[in-house]
Amino acid sequence: MTKVERRNLKYGLLFVAPWLVGLTVFNLYPIAASFYLSLCDYSVLQSAQFVGLANYVDLFTDEVFWIALKNTLYYAALALPLGAFIAFATAVLLNTGVRGMAFYRTIFFLPSLIPSVAAAILWLWVFNGEYGVLNYLLAHLGIQGPGWLSDPAWSKPALVLMSVWGVGHAVVIYLAGLQDVPQQLYEAAELDGAHWWQKLRHVTIPVMSPVILFNVIMGIIGALQTFTQPYIMMPGGQPARSAYFYTMYLYDNALPYLQMGYASAMAWIMFLIILTLTFGALRLSKRHVHYGV
Amino acid sequence: MRWLLCLLLCAAFVISGCASESKASSDGRVHISYWEKWTGFEGEAMRAVVDEFNRSQDKIFVHLLTVSQVDQKMLLATAGGNPPDVAGLWSFNTHVYADKGAIMPLDDFMKEAGIKREDYLPAYWNLSFYRGKTWALPTTPASVALHWNKDHFREVGLDPERPPRTIEELDAFAEKLTKRDENGKIIRMGFMPSEPGWWNWGWGYFFGGTLYDGKGRITANSPENIRAFRWVQSYAKKYNVKDLQVFQSGFGNFSSPQNAFLAGKVSMELQGVWMHNFIDKYAPHLNWGAAPFPHPADRPDLANSTPVDIDTLVIPTGAKHPREAFEFIKFVQSQRGMELLCLGQRKHTPLARVSPQFLQNHPHPYLKVFIDLAKSPNTFSTPKIGIWREYQDEMNNAFSNIWLCKMTPEEALGLVQARMQKKLDRELRQKRRRRL
C-alpha cells in the first residue's frame, strides 16, 4: 500500500466509522447477545445464568407458544395473499390511465402514513359491534354484523380486513413497476391479437414478477411481526386468546414477565421461520421470476 | 494528527451525552429525580406535594418526571446503572423487584425517621411487606365496591337506597334491571361479571377462594374458585353469550362518556374509589351509590370482601441519593403530605390516622364505604409470587373462555392450575439456585 492509499483507507474508514460503530453497537452486538441470552435464564437485573437449550425445550411444550404461532400463521396466510391481490389489482386499475391518477394514488397511500396506534384506535370504532360503521353498512345489506372484536371467530378476520386498508405502500411500488413495463411489449401483444387478460397474464405479470416477489417477501416479514394493532385493539389477545400473536407473547415474556432469555429464544425461532419462508419464496421464484426485459 | 483530534472530539461528545447529570447544584441543594406514572389531575396532585416539599426546606430539590410504563423503564434504568432516586410503582411490582434486587429495603431509614407499621391500615401495609422487610411505602390506596345506578333502581321499582347484600340478591336485582328491546336485543344489563374486567382473577376471593396457598401451591381450581366461575358463567348462559357479545362490543373506553356504567348500559358494577372522579367528569348527573360487594348467602363470614391495592414509592438499587430520596418519601408519608395527595386524587389515605378536615373537605360522597372496606378482615390482594403477571393473564384468559362458554370452569381453571404450578415450580427452583 502506498502512503496515499493508506491515507485514503484511513480517511475512508473514519468517514464510515459512524455507520460501522452504529451497526456494531446497535445491531450486531444485540443480535449476538440475544442469541447468548436465549440459552440463559435472564431477568434483566440479575446476571444471566446459562441453562443450555432449556428455553427452547420449554417453548416446544408451551401451549401458549403454539397458540400464538398458530394465530400468527393463520393471520399471515389470510392477509398476505389477500393484500397482494388487492394491492396488485388496485395498481393495475390505477394504471389504466384514469383521470386524476395522482389523486387516487395519494388517497390509497394515505392510510400508510397514519401512525399505527392512531389507526388502531380508529378501527376500534369501525369494528364496534353496535355503533361501528362496518356493521352499519352490513345492516343495509340485511346482514347482522358480528361483534368483530368480542367474538373469537371474527377477531383475526377483522385484523386481516384492517391490514388490507394499509396496502397503499405496496400499491405505490406496484404502480411504479407497472409504469416501467415497456410499451412495445404491449404493442407486440396487441398485434398478435391478445386481449386484456392475455396481456396481463403474459406481459404484465412476468415483467412485474421481481416487484411482486419483493412485495411478497416484505409482506411475509411484516405479517409475521404484526404487533401494534392487536396489542392496542385486543389487549392480551382476547377474546379467548384468538388474537394473541407471536410478537405479543414475545413482548409479554420479555418485559411484563421479565423472562428475557425465554423471549430471546422466541425471537430466534421467529428469525428462523422468516428465514425459511424467505428462502422458500426465493426458491419458488427461480422458475417464475424474470429479471431484465 | 488532525483525525485523532476529530476522534477525540467525537468521543468527548458521546461521553458527555451519556454521563448522568450529577447536578453540581449552584444553589447548594441536592437535586433528586422522581419518576411517577400519573398524568392529568392525579399528576397535578402529586406535583402539588412535590412543590410543597421543595418549599418546606432548602436542602433537597425534587424533580418530578411523568413516565409511562414507569415500572419497566425504572427496571431498565436500574439495570443500566442510572436509575431515578425515587420511583412511583404499583404494589404488584414490589415483591418481584425485591427478589430481583432492583429496589432497596427501607427499614433502616424508617427506623431513623420513626415510621412504624402501626401508622398504616394493616391491609395496605402488608402489601409492601415481603420476606421480613419493607420494600416500598404507599402513596394512594384503593379498595373496591359495588357501584349502583339509583335511577335504574327506581325505574324498576327497587329501593334506590338499598343495594343488594348477597350474591343471590344481586342476581335477582340484575334480572329485574336488565332490559331488551322489541327485537330481543339487550339494551341494558343489571350486572355483568365481565365489566370492567379488572378483577377477573379475584372472583374466587368473593366466594372464599384464594389463588396461592403461600407455601408453593397454586390453588386456581379450588372448589371455591370453581363455584365463583360457575356463577360468572351463569350470567353468560342466562342472558345468552351471543347477545352479550354484541351488547358488549358497543362499550366505549373506560375513561370516556361511553363507559358502560356512566352511559347507563350497566346498572351495577364493581369499581374502585377512583370511579367517583370519572362520574364527576363524564356523567355529573348520574345518581349513584357505592356499597360493599355482596357475599354468597351461605357465607356471611365473607361480607365486606374487597381487593386492596396501593401505589408505591420505592428507592431503586443504585440510586445516587437514597438518603435524600427517603427524606422526600418521609414527607409524603406525613399526615400533611399524604392528605394533600389523597385529597387531590380524591381517594382515602393509607394512614391509620386521618384528620377531621380531610374527611370534611373530601368531595367523595361514599368515602366512608371505602375506608371501612379497607379496614375489613376480608381484604385480599394479588399473591406475592414472581409469576403473578403471567398468572393474571392466564386468569383473564380462563375468564374469557368461561364467559364465552367455550370451556367449563373446571376445564379452564384446571388448565390454569397445571400451567401455573409448572411455572411456579420453575420459579422456586430458580430462587433456590439464587439462594433467595
XYZ file of C-alpha atoms in Angstrom:
729
model
C 0.000 0.000 0.000
C 1.361 3.387 -0.897
C 1.287 6.242 1.505
C -1.588 7.843 -0.341
C -3.576 4.619 -0.361
C -3.031 4.155 3.298
C -4.151 7.671 3.978
C -7.221 7.207 1.839
C -8.091 3.999 3.663
C -7.722 5.757 6.973
C -9.989 8.611 5.948
C -12.381 6.228 4.300
C -12.716 4.192 7.479
C -13.033 7.338 9.521
C -15.894 8.553 7.370
C -17.807 5.299 7.533
C -16.965 4.931 11.235
C -20.278 6.394 12.495
C -22.149 3.835 10.460
C -19.819 0.965 11.362
C -19.966 1.838 15.046
C -23.726 2.180 14.860
C -24.124 -1.191 13.159
C -21.854 -2.934 15.627
C -23.171 -1.332 18.787
C -26.867 -1.161 17.962
C -27.348 -4.159 15.664
C -24.623 -6.804 15.696
C -23.980 -6.735 19.418
C -27.668 -7.007 20.419
C -28.191 -9.803 17.908
C -25.232 -11.751 19.249
C -26.264 -11.010 22.839
C -29.832 -12.172 22.222
C -28.510 -15.487 20.934
C -26.422 -15.998 24.044
C -29.308 -14.884 26.272
C -31.649 -17.337 24.576
C -29.515 -20.023 26.233
C -29.804 -18.383 29.660
C -32.135 -17.575 32.490
C -32.086 -13.810 32.363
C -34.366 -11.358 34.118
C -32.540 -8.146 33.159
C -31.266 -7.259 36.619
C -29.617 -10.427 37.776
C -26.696 -11.831 35.868
C -27.639 -14.321 33.154
C -27.343 -17.983 34.125
C -26.528 -20.423 31.368
C -29.184 -23.126 31.029
C -28.348 -24.601 27.639
C -31.308 -25.381 25.431
C -33.824 -25.368 28.293
C -35.690 -22.322 26.968
C -36.126 -23.932 23.559
C -37.250 -27.218 25.106
C -39.764 -25.377 27.306
C -41.089 -23.465 24.328
C -41.937 -26.601 22.434
C -44.147 -27.802 25.277
C -45.672 -24.358 25.928
C -49.329 -24.357 24.775
C -49.460 -20.585 24.589
C -46.430 -20.523 22.298
C -48.239 -22.815 19.876
C -51.460 -20.829 20.083
C -49.573 -17.608 19.353
C -47.668 -19.212 16.472
C -50.849 -20.676 15.008
C -52.683 -17.340 15.243
C -49.809 -15.572 13.550
C -49.506 -18.053 10.697
C -53.276 -18.079 10.218
C -53.294 -14.307 10.025
C -50.359 -14.236 7.605
C -51.921 -16.913 5.405
C -55.050 -14.781 5.027
C -53.580 -11.289 4.999
C -50.684 -11.951 2.655
C -52.462 -13.291 -0.474
C -55.431 -11.011 0.019
C -53.225 -7.969 0.471
C -51.051 -8.886 -2.508
C -54.065 -9.456 -4.741
C -55.839 -6.252 -3.760
C -52.687 -4.160 -3.985
C -51.859 -5.540 -7.423
C -55.403 -5.205 -8.724
C -55.625 -1.634 -7.459
C -52.332 -0.760 -9.100
C -53.422 -2.288 -12.414
C -56.692 -0.355 -12.305
C -54.877 2.865 -11.458
C -52.506 2.262 -14.341
C -55.251 2.202 -16.970
C -54.788 5.928 -17.388
C -57.764 7.041 -15.348
C -58.081 10.764 -14.928
C -56.756 12.092 -11.654
C -54.428 9.122 -11.139
C -52.158 11.172 -8.895
C -55.153 11.966 -6.724
C -56.205 8.327 -6.323
C -52.637 7.263 -5.726
C -52.432 9.718 -2.845
C -55.741 8.531 -1.442
C -54.671 4.884 -1.490
C -51.308 5.706 0.008
C -52.724 7.906 2.743
C -53.547 5.127 5.249
C -49.891 4.027 5.304
C -48.985 7.449 6.617
C -51.253 7.238 9.640
C -49.352 6.165 12.763
C -50.362 2.605 13.515
C -51.525 3.346 17.058
C -53.870 6.068 15.813
C -55.129 3.753 13.081
C -55.763 1.001 15.641
C -57.846 3.328 17.798
C -59.763 4.445 14.726
C -60.526 0.865 13.704
C -61.727 0.063 17.204
C -64.628 2.317 16.338
C -65.091 0.942 12.830
C -65.368 -2.562 14.313
C -67.597 -1.528 17.214
C -70.336 -4.146 17.191
C -73.186 -1.761 17.933
C -72.187 1.631 16.592
C -69.418 0.641 14.183
C -69.659 1.902 10.612
C -68.872 -1.579 9.298
C -71.869 -3.217 10.922
C -73.952 -0.222 9.930
C -73.109 -0.832 6.278
C -73.691 -4.560 6.662
C -77.080 -3.851 8.199
C -78.018 -2.019 4.995
C -77.285 -5.212 3.112
C -79.505 -7.047 5.537
C -76.640 -8.728 7.361
C -76.343 -8.550 11.121
C -72.629 -7.999 11.615
C -70.770 -9.902 14.340
C -69.094 -8.406 17.396
C -65.856 -8.156 15.451
C -63.594 -7.734 18.420
C -65.588 -9.669 21.011
C -66.178 -12.868 19.032
C -63.149 -15.201 18.864
C -64.189 -16.366 15.391
C -64.020 -12.850 13.957
C -61.070 -11.214 15.687
C -58.429 -12.424 13.218
C -60.534 -11.727 10.099
C -61.083 -8.230 11.488
C -57.329 -7.700 11.648
C -56.936 -9.057 8.118
C -59.553 -6.602 6.906
C -57.723 -3.826 8.616
C -54.414 -4.867 7.047
C -55.961 -4.582 3.581
C -56.661 -0.954 4.349
C -52.919 -0.426 4.674
C -51.801 -1.853 1.320
C -51.123 1.631 -0.090
C -47.422 1.117 0.280
C -47.474 -1.950 -1.950
C -49.819 -0.225 -4.407
C -47.316 2.562 -4.967
C -44.467 0.103 -5.503
C -46.584 -1.925 -7.959
C -47.625 1.225 -9.752
C -44.028 2.296 -10.206
C -43.255 -1.174 -11.566
C -46.226 -1.101 -13.935
C -45.093 2.162 -15.401
C -41.770 0.550 -16.237
C -43.321 -2.231 -18.331
C -42.079 -1.499 -21.895
C -44.880 -0.268 -24.129
C -43.501 -2.140 -27.145
C -44.315 -5.450 -25.471
C -47.971 -4.474 -25.219
C -47.935 -3.254 -28.795
C -46.449 -6.539 -29.959
C -49.042 -8.458 -27.970
C -51.837 -6.387 -29.450
C -50.558 -7.076 -32.955
C -50.773 -10.757 -32.086
C -54.400 -10.183 -31.103
C -54.039 -10.509 -27.346
C -56.899 -9.134 -25.263
C -56.530 -7.554 -21.801
C -56.366 -10.758 -19.798
C -53.736 -12.265 -22.064
C -51.714 -9.076 -21.918
C -51.947 -9.091 -18.148
C -51.104 -12.774 -17.882
C -48.296 -12.937 -20.409
C -46.790 -9.450 -20.358
C -47.583 -7.537 -17.195
C -47.209 -10.290 -14.608
C -43.953 -11.771 -15.954
C -42.343 -8.349 -16.239
C -43.621 -7.393 -12.826
C -42.532 -10.637 -11.165
C -39.447 -9.227 -9.399
C -41.592 -6.459 -7.926
C -44.203 -8.980 -6.826
C -41.508 -11.115 -5.235
C -40.159 -8.124 -3.339
C -43.601 -7.209 -2.063
C -44.367 -10.800 -1.056
C -41.163 -11.098 0.949
C -41.750 -7.770 2.664
C -45.314 -8.918 3.255
C -44.201 -12.172 4.913
C -41.863 -10.312 7.234
C -44.467 -7.672 8.035
C -47.330 -10.097 8.626
C -45.350 -12.384 10.917
C -44.232 -9.439 13.009
C -47.689 -7.885 13.428
C -47.816 -6.344 16.870
C -49.234 -2.856 17.236
C -52.777 -3.440 16.016
C -53.669 -6.489 18.122
C -51.693 -5.133 21.085
C -53.740 -1.935 21.100
C -57.075 -3.317 19.962
C -57.214 -6.664 21.742
C -55.274 -6.470 24.997
C -53.932 -9.872 25.944
C -55.080 -11.200 22.575
C -58.612 -11.527 23.957
C -61.260 -12.821 23.314
C -60.029 -16.261 24.356
C -56.509 -15.566 23.036
C -57.847 -15.659 19.496
C -55.805 -12.563 18.640
C -52.740 -13.388 20.701
C -49.862 -13.021 18.236
C -46.322 -14.330 18.376
C -44.783 -10.916 18.934
C -47.217 -10.203 21.762
C -46.192 -13.331 23.646
C -42.575 -12.443 22.994
C -43.096 -8.954 24.382
C -45.033 -10.243 27.384
C -42.227 -12.632 28.232
C -39.539 -10.007 27.759
C -40.921 -7.156 29.841
C -44.005 -7.842 31.915
C -42.870 -11.394 32.857
C -39.155 -10.488 32.903
C -38.075 -13.688 31.162
C -35.669 -12.137 28.722
C -33.965 -15.459 27.961
C -37.231 -17.122 27.032
C -38.182 -14.122 24.896
C -34.807 -14.206 23.147
C -35.346 -17.865 22.302
C -38.722 -16.930 20.804
C -37.078 -14.189 18.764
C -34.578 -16.645 17.324
C -37.297 -19.119 16.411
C -39.185 -16.331 14.645
C -35.974 -15.403 12.836
C -35.579 -18.984 11.618
C -39.210 -19.117 10.472
C -38.884 -15.899 8.487
C -35.560 -17.039 7.073
C -37.069 -20.341 5.917
C -40.107 -18.703 4.358
C -37.995 -16.111 2.596
C -35.685 -18.786 1.231
C -38.751 -20.739 0.164
C -40.097 -17.692 -1.678
C -36.749 -17.159 -3.385
C -36.523 -20.836 -4.378
C -40.027 -20.800 -5.821
C -39.256 -17.592 -7.612
C -36.408 -19.162 -9.574
C -38.885 -20.605 -12.017
C -41.416 -17.806 -12.038
C -39.495 -14.580 -11.719
C -37.964 -12.984 -14.792
C -35.279 -10.399 -14.451
C -34.472 -7.926 -17.206
C -36.649 -7.375 -20.236
C -2.887 14.315 13.796
C -6.000 16.166 12.847
C -8.064 12.966 12.573
C -7.067 11.990 16.075
C -8.359 15.306 17.320
C -11.533 14.670 15.401
C -11.958 11.270 17.051
C -11.285 12.686 20.480
C -13.875 15.368 19.952
C -16.438 12.758 18.897
C -15.613 10.673 21.941
C -15.985 13.700 24.162
C -19.448 14.373 22.771
C -20.504 10.785 23.269
C -19.226 10.629 26.813
C -20.737 13.926 27.870
C -24.033 12.797 26.391
C -24.060 9.569 28.398
C -22.918 10.918 31.706
C -25.656 11.219 34.271
C -26.416 14.784 35.050
C -24.951 14.964 38.508
C -26.236 18.441 39.021
C -23.451 20.260 40.731
C -26.073 22.428 42.298
C -25.219 26.082 42.405
C -27.982 26.584 44.952
C -26.403 24.214 47.443
C -29.346 21.786 47.315
C -29.213 18.118 46.441
C -31.330 17.577 43.336
C -33.088 14.249 43.140
C -35.145 12.764 40.345
C -38.547 11.180 40.885
C -40.359 9.187 38.185
C -44.090 8.829 38.528
C -46.812 7.261 36.372
C -49.627 9.744 36.953
C -50.904 12.228 34.414
C -53.827 14.658 34.454
C -55.306 15.728 37.769
C -53.672 12.778 39.539
C -50.298 14.039 38.330
C -51.177 17.569 39.426
C -51.987 16.321 42.916
C -48.534 14.763 43.219
C -46.926 17.868 41.739
C -48.550 19.932 44.475
C -46.987 17.636 47.079
C -43.568 17.881 45.423
C -43.822 21.681 45.287
C -44.837 21.751 48.924
C -41.832 19.608 49.834
C -39.460 21.778 47.806
C -40.814 24.883 49.543
C -40.732 23.357 53.015
C -36.923 23.044 53.191
C -33.800 24.212 51.371
C -31.584 21.112 51.340
C -33.267 18.937 48.728
C -34.984 19.676 45.446
C -37.199 17.012 43.855
C -37.652 16.926 40.078
C -40.889 15.148 39.217
C -40.968 13.488 35.804
C -44.038 11.781 34.397
C -43.048 8.450 32.834
C -45.351 5.972 31.098
C -44.820 2.261 31.840
C -42.750 3.538 34.714
C -42.153 0.087 36.218
C -40.466 -1.286 33.100
C -38.489 1.864 32.457
C -37.301 2.059 36.035
C -36.159 -1.549 35.829
C -34.195 -0.960 32.639
C -32.699 2.261 34.020
C -31.656 0.363 37.143
C -30.103 -2.393 35.054
C -28.276 0.328 33.126
C -26.912 1.758 36.368
C -28.646 5.105 36.068
C -31.948 4.876 37.956
C -34.026 7.739 39.335
C -33.731 8.388 43.083
C -37.424 7.697 43.705
C -39.956 5.890 41.552
C -43.715 5.591 41.847
C -44.730 1.994 41.057
C -47.614 -0.391 41.693
C -47.774 -2.774 44.616
C -47.676 -5.797 42.306
C -44.117 -4.771 41.371
C -42.844 -4.785 44.942
C -42.048 -8.442 45.616
C -40.825 -9.072 42.056
C -38.421 -6.151 42.168
C -37.361 -7.050 45.697
C -36.468 -10.567 44.533
C -34.504 -9.165 41.613
C -32.627 -6.743 43.829
C -33.985 -3.757 41.931
C -35.208 -1.847 44.978
C -33.776 -1.170 48.438
C -35.330 -2.247 51.726
C -36.461 0.851 53.604
C -36.478 -0.475 57.185
C -33.302 1.290 58.376
C -34.451 4.633 57.032
C -37.864 4.096 58.563
C -36.452 3.330 61.981
C -34.432 6.531 61.823
C -37.451 8.549 60.738
C -39.778 6.923 63.258
C -42.167 5.467 60.679
C -43.905 2.358 62.029
C -46.263 -0.214 60.619
C -48.900 0.885 63.141
C -49.075 4.197 61.277
C -50.872 2.447 58.418
C -54.044 0.477 57.831
C -52.806 -3.129 58.056
C -54.272 -4.176 54.695
C -52.224 -1.540 52.898
C -49.118 -2.027 54.980
C -48.997 -5.741 54.226
C -48.759 -5.099 50.513
C -45.198 -3.761 50.844
C -44.017 -6.216 53.477
C -42.156 -9.141 51.950
C -39.539 -11.601 53.259
C -39.473 -9.773 56.589
C -38.684 -6.365 55.125
C -40.454 -3.247 53.912
C -39.613 -2.526 50.302
C -41.960 0.328 49.467
C -44.187 2.879 51.134
C -47.687 3.712 49.944
C -48.934 6.753 48.133
C -52.599 6.398 47.259
C -54.662 3.357 48.230
C -57.690 1.743 46.649
C -60.448 -0.505 47.820
C -63.271 -1.629 45.601
C -67.040 -1.571 45.980
C -70.269 -2.213 44.128
C -71.471 0.955 42.398
C -75.115 1.124 41.534
C -77.317 3.400 39.471
C -80.128 4.693 41.680
C -82.266 5.930 38.800
C -82.351 2.456 37.309
C -83.337 1.011 40.684
C -86.197 3.488 40.954
C -87.294 2.808 37.392
C -87.812 -0.931 38.012
C -89.345 -0.468 41.461
C -86.338 -1.333 43.616
C -85.467 0.756 46.654
C -82.741 3.077 45.308
C -81.098 3.295 48.724
C -80.900 -0.453 49.247
C -78.107 -2.180 47.278
C -78.001 -5.995 47.107
C -76.292 -7.651 50.073
C -75.947 -11.225 48.910
C -74.925 -12.685 45.583
C -78.402 -14.173 45.288
C -79.937 -10.731 45.733
C -77.501 -9.322 43.220
C -78.643 -11.908 40.667
C -82.318 -11.166 41.340
C -81.782 -7.398 41.105
C -79.747 -7.847 37.933
C -82.573 -9.770 36.320
C -85.045 -7.016 37.152
C -82.741 -4.297 35.869
C -81.915 -5.968 32.553
C -83.784 -4.603 29.548
C -84.179 -5.849 25.984
C -85.702 -4.010 23.033
C -88.626 -5.305 20.946
C -86.229 -7.464 18.874
C -84.865 -9.119 21.982
C -81.588 -7.231 21.767
C -80.065 -6.427 25.155
C -80.018 -2.689 25.780
C -79.205 -2.735 29.477
C -77.655 -5.263 31.821
C -78.339 -5.181 35.528
C -74.922 -6.608 36.266
C -72.129 -8.170 34.231
C -69.173 -10.014 35.795
C -67.090 -9.060 32.753
C -67.345 -5.330 33.463
C -64.892 -3.666 33.873
C -62.834 -6.874 33.743
C -60.040 -5.677 36.028
C -60.644 -8.191 38.788
C -61.271 -11.282 36.672
C -58.661 -13.011 38.817
C -60.436 -12.049 42.016
C -63.943 -13.540 41.773
C -62.874 -16.614 43.728
C -61.978 -14.488 46.764
C -65.563 -13.205 46.990
C -66.578 -16.858 47.378
C -63.856 -17.718 49.900
C -61.207 -18.950 47.467
C -57.559 -17.978 47.014
C -55.078 -18.250 44.174
C -51.998 -19.273 46.147
C -51.550 -21.017 49.474
C -48.332 -19.145 50.286
C -46.381 -22.417 50.504
C -45.614 -23.360 46.929
C -49.043 -24.500 45.806
C -51.243 -22.784 43.194
C -54.920 -23.034 44.129
C -56.585 -21.860 40.924
C -59.073 -24.731 40.698
C -60.137 -24.918 44.332
C -63.854 -25.673 44.897
C -64.453 -22.033 45.922
C -62.921 -20.734 42.712
C -64.907 -23.177 40.626
C -68.063 -22.076 42.403
C -67.223 -18.420 41.676
C -66.647 -19.051 37.999
C -69.796 -21.146 37.723
C -71.567 -18.053 38.975
C -69.744 -15.966 36.313
C -70.813 -18.414 33.634
C -74.401 -18.437 34.888
C -74.706 -14.884 33.552
C -73.380 -15.858 30.139
C -75.825 -18.768 29.993
C -78.815 -16.899 31.343
C -78.508 -13.878 29.072
C -77.113 -15.729 26.028
C -73.444 -15.460 25.074
C -74.059 -14.143 21.562
C -76.433 -11.421 22.738
C -73.936 -10.384 25.389
C -71.100 -10.224 22.877
C -72.980 -7.847 20.612
C -74.070 -5.785 23.597
C -70.544 -5.648 24.997
C -68.960 -4.710 21.712
C -70.813 -1.387 21.895
C -68.980 -0.264 25.055
C -66.553 2.628 24.755
C -63.318 3.327 26.593
C -63.263 3.289 30.354
C -62.241 6.926 30.518
C -65.000 8.315 28.317
C -68.707 9.107 28.470
C -69.252 5.817 26.585
C -68.113 3.867 29.656
C -70.784 1.218 30.212
C -71.685 2.286 33.758
C -71.547 6.016 33.021
C -73.645 5.606 29.878
C -76.274 3.696 31.848
C -75.770 0.422 29.982
C -74.845 -1.474 33.109
C -76.723 -0.737 36.327
C -74.321 -2.258 38.868
C -70.584 -2.549 38.589
C -67.557 -3.385 40.692
C -65.339 -0.287 40.790
C -62.628 1.367 42.832
C -62.592 4.526 44.908
C -61.454 6.457 41.814
C -64.751 5.892 39.990
C -66.206 8.968 41.635
C -63.725 11.133 39.675
C -64.839 9.674 36.372
C -68.524 10.009 37.230
C -67.867 13.626 38.092
C -66.094 14.231 34.828
C -68.196 12.323 32.312
C -71.626 11.848 33.895
C -72.039 14.510 36.595
C -75.809 13.988 36.773
C -75.603 10.274 37.423
C -77.459 9.282 40.557
C -75.301 6.617 42.147
C -74.231 4.871 45.299
C -71.414 2.600 46.474
C -71.611 -0.326 48.902
C -69.588 -3.427 49.775
C -69.806 -6.101 47.121
C -72.338 -8.807 48.041
C -71.305 -12.143 49.556
C -72.835 -15.584 48.974
C -75.878 -16.032 51.222
C -74.379 -19.153 52.828
C -71.090 -17.352 53.616
C -71.983 -14.324 55.767
C -68.407 -14.517 57.066
C -67.305 -13.160 53.675
C -69.157 -9.856 53.981
C -67.133 -6.746 53.129
C -64.660 -8.520 50.841
C -62.582 -6.244 48.673
C -59.379 -6.344 46.695
C -56.957 -3.750 48.063
C -54.130 -2.121 46.221
C -51.711 0.755 46.640
C -49.467 2.877 44.543
C -45.980 2.846 45.990
C -42.798 4.826 46.317
C -39.537 2.890 46.061
C -35.832 3.686 46.005
C -34.127 1.821 43.152
C -30.886 -0.003 43.884
C -28.013 2.191 42.784
C -29.897 5.458 43.316
C -27.363 8.232 43.839
C -29.103 9.965 46.740
C -31.048 7.353 48.715
C -30.958 9.357 51.941
C -32.385 12.461 50.311
C -34.856 10.302 48.404
C -36.144 8.944 51.690
C -36.479 12.467 53.093
C -38.968 13.101 50.308
C -40.756 9.781 50.873
C -40.966 10.654 54.567
C -42.666 13.914 53.682
C -45.225 12.070 51.543
C -45.848 9.678 54.461
C -46.558 12.525 56.868
C -50.202 13.188 57.537
C -49.933 16.584 55.861
C -48.259 15.301 52.688
C -50.440 12.226 52.398
C -53.700 14.093 52.887
C -52.664 16.732 50.366
C -52.009 13.970 47.839
C -55.049 11.833 48.567
C -57.427 14.770 48.701
C -56.014 15.923 45.371
C -56.637 12.486 43.896
C -59.891 12.216 45.855
C -59.131 8.879 47.455
C -58.897 7.885 51.102
C -55.474 7.657 52.769
C -53.497 4.532 53.678
C -52.646 6.038 57.071
C -54.360 4.857 60.223
C -54.866 8.408 61.469
C -56.992 10.798 59.476
C -57.592 14.452 60.235
C -61.204 15.626 60.625
C -60.598 18.320 57.992
C -59.637 15.691 55.451
C -62.965 13.917 55.854
C -64.823 17.203 55.973
C -63.260 18.656 52.834
C -63.382 15.423 50.880
C -65.738 15.586 47.875
C -66.312 11.807 47.659
C -69.849 11.144 48.958
C -69.157 7.482 49.772
C -65.602 7.787 51.090
C -66.542 6.058 54.332
C -67.616 2.917 52.485
C -64.125 2.591 51.020
C -62.368 3.338 54.312
C -64.483 0.763 56.121
C -63.819 -1.776 53.396
C -60.075 -1.222 53.742
C -60.412 -1.974 57.469
C -62.423 -5.144 56.870
C -60.853 -8.516 57.762
C -61.801 -9.779 54.280
C -59.461 -7.671 52.191
C -57.458 -9.581 49.640
C -54.685 -8.788 47.198
C -52.690 -10.388 44.447
C -50.364 -13.202 45.579
C -46.729 -12.241 46.100
C -45.150 -14.542 43.535
C -42.850 -13.606 40.676
C -45.052 -15.214 38.048
C -48.051 -13.117 39.080
C -48.305 -11.094 35.849
C -48.412 -14.278 33.855
C -50.825 -15.883 36.320
C -53.106 -12.872 35.947
C -53.030 -13.143 32.150
C -53.879 -16.842 32.481
C -56.820 -15.996 34.738
C -58.020 -13.394 32.235
C -57.829 -15.979 29.513
C -59.680 -18.530 31.631
C -62.307 -15.903 32.370
C -62.701 -15.229 28.657
C -63.142 -18.925 27.859
C -65.678 -19.305 30.662
C -67.530 -16.111 29.790
C -67.767 -17.152 26.132
C -68.901 -20.639 27.252
C -66.023 -22.210 25.346
C -64.975 -24.137 28.462
C -66.441 -25.195 31.770
C -64.962 -23.561 34.866
C -63.385 -26.923 35.779
C -61.619 -27.165 32.422
C -60.460 -23.566 32.232
C -59.237 -23.367 35.825
C -57.701 -26.826 35.549
C -55.571 -25.579 32.673
C -54.508 -22.530 34.668
C -53.694 -24.744 37.637
C -51.461 -27.093 35.659
C -49.718 -24.373 33.712
C -49.048 -22.020 36.601
C -47.979 -24.775 39.005
C -45.324 -25.738 36.467
C -44.195 -22.117 36.166
C -44.187 -21.650 39.929
C -42.108 -24.781 40.464
C -39.624 -23.410 37.983
C -39.559 -20.039 39.739
C -38.990 -21.671 43.122
C -36.158 -23.751 41.641
C -34.556 -20.611 40.236
C -34.919 -18.846 43.576
C -33.304 -21.727 45.436
C -30.437 -21.600 42.998
C -30.016 -17.908 43.726
C -30.467 -18.571 47.470
C -33.450 -16.280 47.963
